[in-house]
């Protein structure tokens, strides 16, 4: 499972449902299932002496709640869950935060943007995609057959996968320190995969709770959505990786939201930056002639994209095209179908980084 030389995964076997693996004194690694290709999320329980602090919660489903019930009466028994820390707003992380708040009377700690996004999206239940989403898909050049199909289906809804979130949370922000699991942790905020994503860096030993900001062996999805069609999450991501690399050490054990705990953070952060730089360079060559986001999967993913991955691939393609456009490396125009086509400004062999071209 190595992501490359210098990246080590000390545990090859994840905890079974309802079980825990102690990855450091007072830090338990737990897993919950997800109903998708990426079929699991990691969560952590930190022993505070008189109670537990959980880091992330899993998606809200009957199955996840049943697993939590067996964790609470199994490896976590004897102490209440007093706090739930959530790294970012996505349903696999925030899903059961409201359940812990309302059913288990725990305090929720997260970033302000994560809380606002999660609460906004759970309240914004949609039976059919709204016109803004259809327009966003059209501009992205979504395959017309898929667009027609999706226009007539219930879309992905936060409310289906996230327990209702009661009012009230405690804000985490850049520069905060937090006690949990008998350690002091510095809060560092990342962006790109999700806005205002919290990571936690132990001052007292070599542990990092990384959420989805730094994952081994898979790359976090960087997506643009109808909520903010001009966003440039790739720039946000590159800035975050560069900044977090300044905190990274080879001895740190990174505990992420998916896959296995690993060491080798400096190398992994360098890889994450390089992977996107490489993808941008391939994409720039690909749009020597005008292309929509929907026609840009090949250079970005280097494999064929199935129906199940189509949505994630499309938002990631828009993200990379927006980045080239914002950096002045591509121009864009609306074609006759109402889709944005992007064209590289100039193609000099071996050119790297942003140019000073004139954006459209
Ligand atoms: Zn995740």
Short mmCIF file of N, CA and C and ligand atoms in Angstrom, two decimals, residues 34 38 40-41 88 90 92-93 193 211-212 215 257-258, ligand 1:
data_model
loop_
_atom_site.label_atom_id
_atom_site.label_comp_id
_atom_site.label_asym_id
_atom_site.label_seq_id
_atom_site.Cartn_x
_atom_site.Cartn_y
_atom_site.Cartn_z
N UNK A 34 -18.96 3.45 3.71
CA UNK A 34 -19.59 4.41 2.81
C UNK A 34 -20.17 3.65 1.63
N UNK A 38 -15.27 4.63 -2.96
CA UNK A 38 -14.44 4.79 -1.75
C UNK A 38 -15.33 4.35 -0.60
N UNK A 40 -15.15 3.51 2.62
CA UNK A 40 -14.96 3.66 4.07
C UNK A 40 -14.51 5.07 4.41
N UNK A 41 -14.68 5.43 5.66
CA UNK A 41 -14.09 6.68 6.19
C UNK A 41 -13.46 6.31 7.53
N UNK A 88 -14.15 18.80 8.16
CA UNK A 88 -14.73 19.57 7.05
C UNK A 88 -16.17 19.14 6.82
N UNK A 90 -18.06 17.77 4.46
CA UNK A 90 -18.57 16.69 3.61
C UNK A 90 -19.32 15.63 4.44
N UNK A 92 -19.44 12.44 4.65
CA UNK A 92 -18.77 11.29 5.29
C UNK A 92 -18.05 11.70 6.57
N UNK A 93 -17.89 12.99 6.79
CA UNK A 93 -17.21 13.48 7.99
C UNK A 93 -18.20 14.13 8.96
N UNK A 193 -9.99 21.05 -1.10
CA UNK A 193 -10.91 19.91 -1.09
C UNK A 193 -12.24 20.35 -0.50
N UNK A 211 -7.49 14.69 8.32
CA UNK A 211 -8.76 14.70 7.56
C UNK A 211 -8.50 14.30 6.12
N UNK A 212 -9.17 14.99 5.18
CA UNK A 212 -8.94 14.70 3.75
C UNK A 212 -7.97 15.70 3.13
N UNK A 215 -4.03 12.91 2.17
CA UNK A 215 -4.33 11.49 2.16
C UNK A 215 -3.19 10.74 1.49
N UNK A 257 -8.52 10.85 6.75
CA UNK A 257 -9.93 10.48 6.67
C UNK A 257 -10.21 9.21 5.85
N UNK A 258 -9.25 8.80 5.04
CA UNK A 258 -9.45 7.59 4.23
C UNK A 258 -8.11 6.85 4.12
ZN1 LIG B 1 -13.83 12.22 3.03
#
